Amino acid sequence: MSDDFARSDSHRPLDLIPCVPQATGNGRIGLASKYIYDSVCPHRRHRTPPRSSAKARPGSQLAFAHRSSSQSVTMAGSSLDTNPPNADRHITRGGSDWLWAVCAIMLLTDLLVIFWTLKRPRGTRLFHQLAVIILTTATIAYFSMASDLGATPVRTGSGFNNTSASTRQIWFVRYIQWFITLPLLLLELLLVTGLSLSDIFTTMFMAWVFVVCGLVGALVATGYKWGYYAFGIMALFYIWHSLLDHGRRSTFAAGSAVRGGYLRHAIGLSLILLLYPICWGLSEGSNVLSSNAEVIWYGILDLLAGPVLLLSFLSSIHRTEYGAFGFQSMKHSEGGYGNNTAGHRSGAGGAGPHAGKNEAGAYPADGVATEPATATHHRV
């Protein structure tokens, strides 16, 4: 009877064979029975997948794996995944996205100014070329920061005997950017005034002092950083004096229209420069602001001092004849200068290697003028 039953079951389809695994004494399916059950009954294995009763306990390997996978999903596609932060207080993916946006704006503005520069006649591109240098430098700096590069961890805290163990990202690449762009930005504005080159260069030097003091102060972990902060503020006062007082009272060779445009942009730049030390004091100085808030604040200021101010200033002097500025050594000598297509002689009174012959048919010696100097705007 049992042999007949076995023979009849051997010809039955697998789906009709009853699959009842053998349970052990404690009510659980044995490993051998479980293996046979899954092998003989694949249809039931797919219909009722086994459930895992393991729970992620704090500190367990499962919890660590879950947390790691969550962080990977959060940072997926972000530059922080490729270049992990190196400090306790650092930017997140939102801060990196903001830096990428600022980098894109800087790049687009840079390309626009480059195109604008090439459309202008040769010899009238000085202000536009300065803007190209400023925007190119800012684009590279923000590319570095958005990639989470160009920062170093610095111990944070306050007081002269700081023992805090936490660190904060300090973006030294940002100070490299300012070391190049801020003096050139001041040069861009002050060239339209009647200030001498010595006054302009001194103002640019104070801009270097302002930036370097900010960098050194940010890298100092103790309260001595505020000493560098004070030196930087002193340099900033000198910059304000040159922009708002000395430059305003100078003689503008290009006329009152250029003077009015200079005053507007000098006041705007002075207000922007006022906000930089405030952000520094709340971020690198006292560690109050988060790293994301820091990059957002500085990014807005750099956009105002970069693309916004430069495009506005270039538009204000766009129709001004370059000859009215009284430049001496910045003229293009290989052809026309502005509307003048007769070329230019180098040096005062036309003396120099490109000067013409004198009445005797000979070239004058270097430094000897063939006619009285007629320049009205000397920058010495």
Short mmCIF file of C-alpha atoms in Angstrom, two decimals:
data_model
loop_
_atom_site.label_atom_id
_atom_site.label_comp_id
_atom_site.label_asym_id
_atom_site.label_seq_id
_atom_site.Cartn_x
_atom_site.Cartn_y
_atom_site.Cartn_z
CA MET A 1 0.00 0.00 0.00
CA SER A 2 2.80 2.35 0.90
CA ASP A 3 4.71 1.37 -2.25
CA ASP A 4 1.70 2.23 -4.39
CA PHE A 5 1.39 5.58 -2.67
CA ALA A 6 5.07 6.32 -3.24
CA ARG A 7 4.79 5.37 -6.91
CA SER A 8 1.73 7.56 -7.37
CA ASP A 9 3.45 10.56 -5.72
CA SER A 10 6.51 10.18 -7.89
CA HIS A 11 4.40 10.96 -10.97
CA ARG A 12 2.65 13.96 -9.44
CA PRO A 13 3.76 17.50 -10.33
CA LEU A 14 5.88 19.33 -7.76
CA ASP A 15 3.13 21.91 -7.23
CA LEU A 16 0.80 19.14 -5.97
CA ILE A 17 3.26 17.55 -3.53
CA PRO A 18 2.38 18.63 0.00
CA CYS A 19 5.24 20.65 1.44
CA VAL A 20 5.13 20.33 5.21
CA PRO A 21 8.60 20.80 6.68
CA GLN A 22 9.48 18.95 9.83
CA ALA A 23 9.46 21.14 12.90
CA THR A 24 11.85 20.63 15.74
CA GLY A 25 10.93 20.36 19.39
CA ASN A 26 11.10 24.09 19.98
CA GLY A 27 8.68 24.80 17.15
CA ARG A 28 11.31 26.09 14.68
CA ILE A 29 12.16 24.61 11.32
CA GLY A 30 15.44 22.76 11.33
CA LEU A 31 18.16 23.83 8.98
CA ALA A 32 18.08 20.55 7.03
CA SER A 33 14.30 20.62 6.70
CA LYS A 34 14.46 24.30 5.73
CA TYR A 35 16.96 23.54 2.98
CA ILE A 36 14.87 20.63 1.65
CA TYR A 37 11.71 22.71 1.91
CA ASP A 38 13.19 25.57 -0.13
CA SER A 39 14.66 23.18 -2.70
CA VAL A 40 11.55 21.07 -3.25
CA CYS A 41 9.05 23.92 -3.01
CA PRO A 42 10.45 26.85 -5.00
CA HIS A 43 6.95 28.22 -5.59
CA ARG A 44 6.40 28.70 -1.88
CA ARG A 45 9.88 30.10 -1.37
CA HIS A 46 9.11 32.93 -3.77
CA ARG A 47 5.64 33.52 -2.43
CA THR A 48 6.65 33.79 1.23
CA PRO A 49 10.13 35.25 1.54
CA PRO A 50 11.63 34.79 4.98
CA ARG A 51 11.46 37.74 7.29
CA SER A 52 14.44 38.95 9.23
CA SER A 53 13.83 39.43 12.89
CA ALA A 54 17.19 41.12 13.49
CA LYS A 55 16.95 44.66 14.81
CA ALA A 56 19.60 47.39 14.54
CA ARG A 57 20.80 47.83 18.06
CA PRO A 58 22.79 51.01 18.83
CA GLY A 59 26.49 50.34 18.33
CA SER A 60 25.90 47.09 16.42
CA GLN A 61 27.43 46.37 13.04
CA LEU A 62 23.99 46.44 11.44
CA ALA A 63 23.30 49.90 12.81
CA PHE A 64 26.71 51.12 11.63
CA ALA A 65 26.08 49.74 8.15
CA HIS A 66 22.66 51.39 8.04
CA ARG A 67 24.11 54.72 9.14
CA SER A 68 26.93 54.51 6.61
CA SER A 69 24.50 53.73 3.79
CA SER A 70 22.35 56.71 4.80
CA GLN A 71 25.34 59.03 4.71
CA SER A 72 26.34 57.68 1.30
CA VAL A 73 22.87 58.39 -0.05
CA THR A 74 22.99 61.92 1.44
CA MET A 75 26.39 62.71 -0.06
CA ALA A 76 25.89 60.82 -3.33
CA GLY A 77 26.78 63.00 -6.29
CA SER A 78 28.38 65.61 -4.05
CA SER A 79 32.00 66.74 -4.12
CA LEU A 80 32.09 65.99 -0.38
CA ASP A 81 31.90 62.30 -1.26
CA THR A 82 35.10 62.53 -3.30
CA ASN A 83 36.85 65.05 -1.05
CA PRO A 84 35.69 64.38 2.52
CA PRO A 85 35.78 67.32 4.98
CA ASN A 86 38.86 67.51 7.16
CA ALA A 87 37.41 69.35 10.18
CA ASP A 88 34.67 68.90 12.78
CA ARG A 89 32.76 71.99 11.60
CA HIS A 90 32.56 71.90 7.83
CA ILE A 91 30.23 72.59 4.95
CA THR A 92 27.51 70.15 4.01
CA ARG A 93 26.10 69.26 0.62
CA GLY A 94 23.90 72.38 0.71
CA GLY A 95 26.93 74.59 1.26
CA SER A 96 28.77 72.87 -1.57
CA ASP A 97 25.81 73.39 -3.91
CA TRP A 98 25.76 77.10 -3.05
CA LEU A 99 29.48 77.38 -3.83
CA TRP A 100 28.93 75.68 -7.18
CA ALA A 101 26.19 78.21 -7.97
CA VAL A 102 28.50 81.13 -7.14
CA CYS A 103 31.24 79.55 -9.25
CA ALA A 104 28.85 79.30 -12.20
CA ILE A 105 27.84 82.97 -11.88
CA MET A 106 31.48 84.04 -11.71
CA LEU A 107 32.32 81.97 -14.78
CA LEU A 108 29.41 83.26 -16.86
CA THR A 109 30.21 86.86 -15.93
CA ASP A 110 33.86 86.28 -16.75
CA LEU A 111 33.00 84.95 -20.21
CA LEU A 112 30.70 87.91 -20.78
CA VAL A 113 33.39 90.43 -19.87
CA ILE A 114 35.96 88.61 -22.03
CA PHE A 115 33.60 88.86 -25.01
CA TRP A 116 32.96 92.53 -24.17
CA THR A 117 36.71 93.15 -24.00
CA LEU A 118 37.37 91.66 -27.41
CA LYS A 119 34.66 93.86 -28.94
CA ARG A 120 36.40 97.04 -27.78
CA PRO A 121 39.20 98.72 -29.80
CA ARG A 122 42.73 97.84 -28.82
CA GLY A 123 44.15 100.34 -26.39
CA THR A 124 40.81 100.88 -24.64
CA ARG A 125 40.60 97.60 -22.75
CA LEU A 126 42.37 98.41 -19.49
CA PHE A 127 39.35 98.44 -17.19
CA HIS A 128 37.80 95.42 -18.88
CA GLN A 129 41.01 93.41 -18.64
CA LEU A 130 41.28 94.17 -14.92
CA ALA A 131 37.73 92.86 -14.54
CA VAL A 132 38.68 89.68 -16.44
CA ILE A 133 41.58 89.05 -14.04
CA ILE A 134 39.32 89.57 -11.01
CA LEU A 135 36.54 87.29 -12.26
CA THR A 136 38.90 84.55 -13.46
CA THR A 137 40.58 84.42 -10.06
CA ALA A 138 37.22 84.30 -8.26
CA THR A 139 35.98 81.51 -10.54
CA ILE A 140 38.99 79.29 -9.78
CA ALA A 141 38.72 80.00 -6.05
CA TYR A 142 35.04 79.07 -5.89
CA PHE A 143 35.65 75.96 -7.97
CA SER A 144 38.16 74.89 -5.33
CA MET A 145 35.83 75.62 -2.42
CA ALA A 146 32.85 73.94 -4.08
CA SER A 147 35.05 70.86 -4.55
CA ASP A 148 35.85 70.98 -0.81
CA LEU A 149 39.48 71.78 -1.57
CA GLY A 150 41.66 74.60 -0.32
CA ALA A 151 40.73 74.39 3.38
CA THR A 152 42.65 73.42 6.49
CA PRO A 153 41.36 72.46 9.96
CA VAL A 154 42.08 74.93 12.76
CA ARG A 155 41.33 74.46 16.43
CA THR A 156 38.47 76.71 17.51
CA GLY A 157 37.54 78.44 20.74
CA SER A 158 38.15 81.75 22.48
CA GLY A 159 40.52 83.10 25.05
CA PHE A 160 44.30 83.16 25.27
CA ASN A 161 44.54 79.65 26.74
CA ASN A 162 42.16 77.76 24.50
CA THR A 163 41.95 74.02 25.12
CA SER A 164 39.07 73.21 22.80
CA ALA A 165 39.54 70.04 20.75
CA SER A 166 37.06 70.89 17.98
CA THR A 167 38.25 72.11 14.59
CA ARG A 168 36.80 74.33 11.89
CA GLN A 169 37.40 74.57 8.16
CA ILE A 170 39.45 77.66 7.25
CA TRP A 171 39.43 78.35 3.53
CA PHE A 172 42.91 79.65 2.73
CA VAL A 173 42.04 79.58 -0.98
CA ARG A 174 39.49 82.32 -0.32
CA TYR A 175 42.21 84.59 1.06
CA ILE A 176 44.40 83.86 -1.96
CA GLN A 177 41.50 85.05 -4.09
CA TRP A 178 41.09 88.25 -2.09
CA PHE A 179 44.84 88.89 -2.11
CA ILE A 180 44.62 89.14 -5.91
CA THR A 181 41.16 90.60 -6.48
CA LEU A 182 40.77 93.30 -3.80
CA PRO A 183 43.82 95.41 -4.83
CA LEU A 184 42.83 95.12 -8.49
CA LEU A 185 39.28 96.14 -7.64
CA LEU A 186 40.61 99.25 -5.89
CA LEU A 187 42.88 99.94 -8.87
CA GLU A 188 39.86 99.65 -11.18
CA LEU A 189 38.07 102.44 -9.32
CA LEU A 190 40.98 104.72 -8.44
CA LEU A 191 42.37 104.88 -11.99
CA VAL A 192 39.52 107.20 -12.99
CA THR A 193 40.43 109.67 -10.23
CA GLY A 194 43.23 112.21 -10.12
CA LEU A 195 45.23 110.32 -7.51
CA SER A 196 48.91 109.74 -8.22
CA LEU A 197 50.28 106.26 -8.74
CA SER A 198 52.00 106.42 -5.36
CA ASP A 199 48.66 107.06 -3.62
CA ILE A 200 47.00 104.26 -5.57
CA PHE A 201 49.80 101.80 -4.82
CA THR A 202 49.68 102.63 -1.10
CA THR A 203 45.95 101.92 -1.09
CA MET A 204 46.56 98.60 -2.82
CA PHE A 205 49.21 97.75 -0.22
CA MET A 206 46.69 98.38 2.56
CA ALA A 207 44.35 95.96 0.81
CA TRP A 208 47.09 93.32 1.00
CA VAL A 209 47.52 94.07 4.70
CA PHE A 210 43.77 93.73 5.23
CA VAL A 211 43.63 90.30 3.56
CA VAL A 212 46.83 88.90 5.08
CA CYS A 213 45.79 89.92 8.60
CA GLY A 214 42.47 88.16 8.07
CA LEU A 215 44.22 84.97 6.94
CA VAL A 216 46.77 84.89 9.75
CA GLY A 217 44.10 85.69 12.32
CA ALA A 218 41.90 82.87 11.02
CA LEU A 219 44.77 80.39 11.33
CA VAL A 220 45.56 81.39 14.92
CA ALA A 221 43.72 79.24 17.47
CA THR A 222 44.13 81.55 20.48
CA GLY A 223 42.75 84.97 21.31
CA TYR A 224 45.77 86.61 19.69
CA LYS A 225 43.83 86.37 16.45
CA TRP A 226 41.99 89.53 17.45
CA GLY A 227 45.26 91.44 17.30
CA TYR A 228 45.52 90.65 13.60
CA TYR A 229 41.87 91.58 13.29
CA ALA A 230 42.66 95.03 14.71
CA PHE A 231 45.54 95.55 12.27
CA GLY A 232 43.24 94.60 9.41
CA ILE A 233 40.61 97.11 10.53
CA MET A 234 43.27 99.86 10.59
CA ALA A 235 44.18 99.03 7.00
CA LEU A 236 40.50 99.10 6.08
CA PHE A 237 40.17 102.63 7.48
CA TYR A 238 42.97 103.75 5.17
CA ILE A 239 41.15 102.17 2.22
CA TRP A 240 37.97 104.02 3.15
CA HIS A 241 39.94 107.27 3.39
CA SER A 242 41.33 106.81 -0.12
CA LEU A 243 37.97 105.88 -1.63
CA LEU A 244 35.66 108.34 0.08
CA ASP A 245 37.87 111.31 0.89
CA HIS A 246 41.14 111.50 -1.00
CA GLY A 247 39.80 110.09 -4.24
CA ARG A 248 36.59 112.11 -4.07
CA ARG A 249 38.48 115.42 -3.69
CA SER A 250 40.89 114.71 -6.57
CA THR A 251 40.56 116.20 -10.03
CA PHE A 252 38.66 113.96 -12.45
CA ALA A 253 40.16 114.55 -15.89
CA ALA A 254 37.31 112.64 -17.55
CA GLY A 255 34.63 115.04 -16.28
CA SER A 256 31.81 115.21 -13.79
CA ALA A 257 29.95 112.23 -15.26
CA VAL A 258 32.82 109.89 -14.42
CA ARG A 259 33.14 111.54 -11.01
CA GLY A 260 29.49 110.79 -10.21
CA GLY A 261 29.86 107.17 -11.29
CA TYR A 262 32.99 106.80 -9.19
CA LEU A 263 31.29 108.15 -6.06
CA ARG A 264 28.39 105.72 -6.38
CA HIS A 265 30.64 102.71 -6.78
CA ALA A 266 33.14 103.85 -4.13
CA ILE A 267 30.33 104.16 -1.58
CA GLY A 268 28.95 100.78 -2.59
CA LEU A 269 32.33 99.09 -2.30
CA SER A 270 32.95 100.73 1.08
CA LEU A 271 29.68 99.34 2.42
CA ILE A 272 30.51 95.88 1.09
CA LEU A 273 33.96 96.00 2.70
CA LEU A 274 32.32 96.88 6.01
CA LEU A 275 30.46 93.55 6.04
CA TYR A 276 33.54 91.38 5.53
CA PRO A 277 35.02 91.98 9.02
CA ILE A 278 31.59 91.38 10.57
CA CYS A 279 31.34 87.98 8.89
CA TRP A 280 34.92 87.20 9.88
CA GLY A 281 34.25 88.00 13.51
CA LEU A 282 31.20 85.71 13.61
CA SER A 283 32.80 82.81 11.72
CA GLU A 284 36.59 82.48 11.76
CA GLY A 285 36.85 84.76 14.77
CA SER A 286 34.31 83.58 17.34
CA ASN A 287 33.06 80.37 15.65
CA VAL A 288 29.43 81.44 16.04
CA LEU A 289 28.25 80.96 12.46
CA SER A 290 28.14 77.53 10.90
CA SER A 291 30.36 76.78 7.92
CA ASN A 292 27.34 76.85 5.59
CA ALA A 293 26.28 80.28 6.85
CA GLU A 294 29.85 81.49 6.44
CA VAL A 295 30.14 80.49 2.77
CA ILE A 296 26.69 81.91 2.01
CA TRP A 297 27.56 85.26 3.60
CA TYR A 298 30.95 85.54 1.89
CA GLY A 299 29.46 84.32 -1.39
CA ILE A 300 26.87 87.10 -1.44
CA LEU A 301 29.54 89.72 -0.68
CA ASP A 302 31.83 88.38 -3.41
CA LEU A 303 28.99 88.45 -5.92
CA LEU A 304 28.22 92.06 -5.03
CA ALA A 305 31.88 93.14 -5.13
CA GLY A 306 32.58 91.08 -8.24
CA PRO A 307 30.02 90.65 -11.04
CA VAL A 308 27.52 93.27 -9.82
CA LEU A 309 29.96 96.08 -9.07
CA LEU A 310 32.22 95.41 -12.05
CA LEU A 311 29.44 95.24 -14.62
CA SER A 312 27.89 98.41 -13.21
CA PHE A 313 31.19 100.28 -13.19
CA LEU A 314 32.16 99.19 -16.71
CA SER A 315 28.75 100.30 -17.97
CA SER A 316 29.18 103.72 -16.36
CA ILE A 317 32.46 104.43 -18.21
CA HIS A 318 31.56 102.56 -21.39
CA ARG A 319 31.13 105.70 -23.52
CA THR A 320 33.96 107.70 -21.99
CA GLU A 321 36.89 108.43 -24.32
CA TYR A 322 40.02 106.81 -22.90
CA GLY A 323 42.12 109.80 -23.85
CA ALA A 324 40.19 111.83 -21.27
CA PHE A 325 41.66 109.78 -18.43
CA GLY A 326 45.14 111.14 -19.19
CA PHE A 327 46.93 107.80 -19.16
CA GLN A 328 50.60 108.06 -20.11
CA SER A 329 52.19 104.63 -20.08
CA MET A 330 49.12 102.48 -20.75
CA LYS A 331 48.55 103.41 -24.38
CA HIS A 332 48.62 100.86 -27.17
CA SER A 333 51.52 101.72 -29.51
CA GLU A 334 50.89 99.33 -32.41
CA GLY A 335 48.06 101.18 -34.05
CA GLY A 336 45.03 103.26 -33.26
CA TYR A 337 44.18 104.34 -29.74
CA GLY A 338 40.49 104.87 -29.27
CA ASN A 339 39.33 107.10 -32.10
CA ASN A 340 42.88 108.18 -32.93
CA THR A 341 44.30 106.06 -35.76
CA ALA A 342 47.59 107.93 -36.12
CA GLY A 343 49.35 105.88 -33.47
CA HIS A 344 51.14 107.11 -30.39
CA ARG A 345 54.59 107.96 -29.30
CA SER A 346 55.94 106.61 -26.10
CA GLY A 347 57.05 108.82 -23.26
CA ALA A 348 56.47 112.51 -22.65
CA GLY A 349 56.55 114.67 -25.73
CA GLY A 350 56.86 111.67 -28.04
CA ALA A 351 60.41 110.74 -27.06
CA GLY A 352 61.44 107.11 -27.00
CA PRO A 353 62.27 104.28 -29.36
CA HIS A 354 59.16 104.89 -31.48
CA ALA A 355 59.56 108.65 -31.78
CA GLY A 356 59.85 110.18 -35.20
CA LYS A 357 62.90 111.81 -36.80
CA ASN A 358 63.90 115.37 -35.96
CA GLU A 359 64.45 118.20 -38.41
CA ALA A 360 67.98 116.96 -39.19
CA GLY A 361 66.61 113.56 -40.23
CA ALA A 362 68.01 111.65 -37.27
CA TYR A 363 66.30 109.85 -34.43
CA PRO A 364 66.63 111.60 -31.07
CA ALA A 365 68.41 109.88 -28.20
CA ASP A 366 66.35 108.04 -25.60
CA GLY A 367 64.82 110.39 -23.07
CA VAL A 368 65.34 113.53 -25.25
CA ALA A 369 62.10 115.21 -26.22
CA THR A 370 61.74 116.68 -29.70
CA GLU A 371 58.93 118.95 -28.58
CA PRO A 372 57.62 120.30 -25.30
CA ALA A 373 55.60 117.89 -23.19
CA THR A 374 51.88 118.48 -23.49
CA ALA A 375 50.55 115.95 -21.01
CA THR A 376 48.11 117.40 -18.52
CA HIS A 377 47.67 114.41 -16.23
CA HIS A 378 50.86 113.01 -14.72
CA ARG A 379 50.73 109.86 -12.56
CA VAL A 380 54.06 109.86 -10.72
#
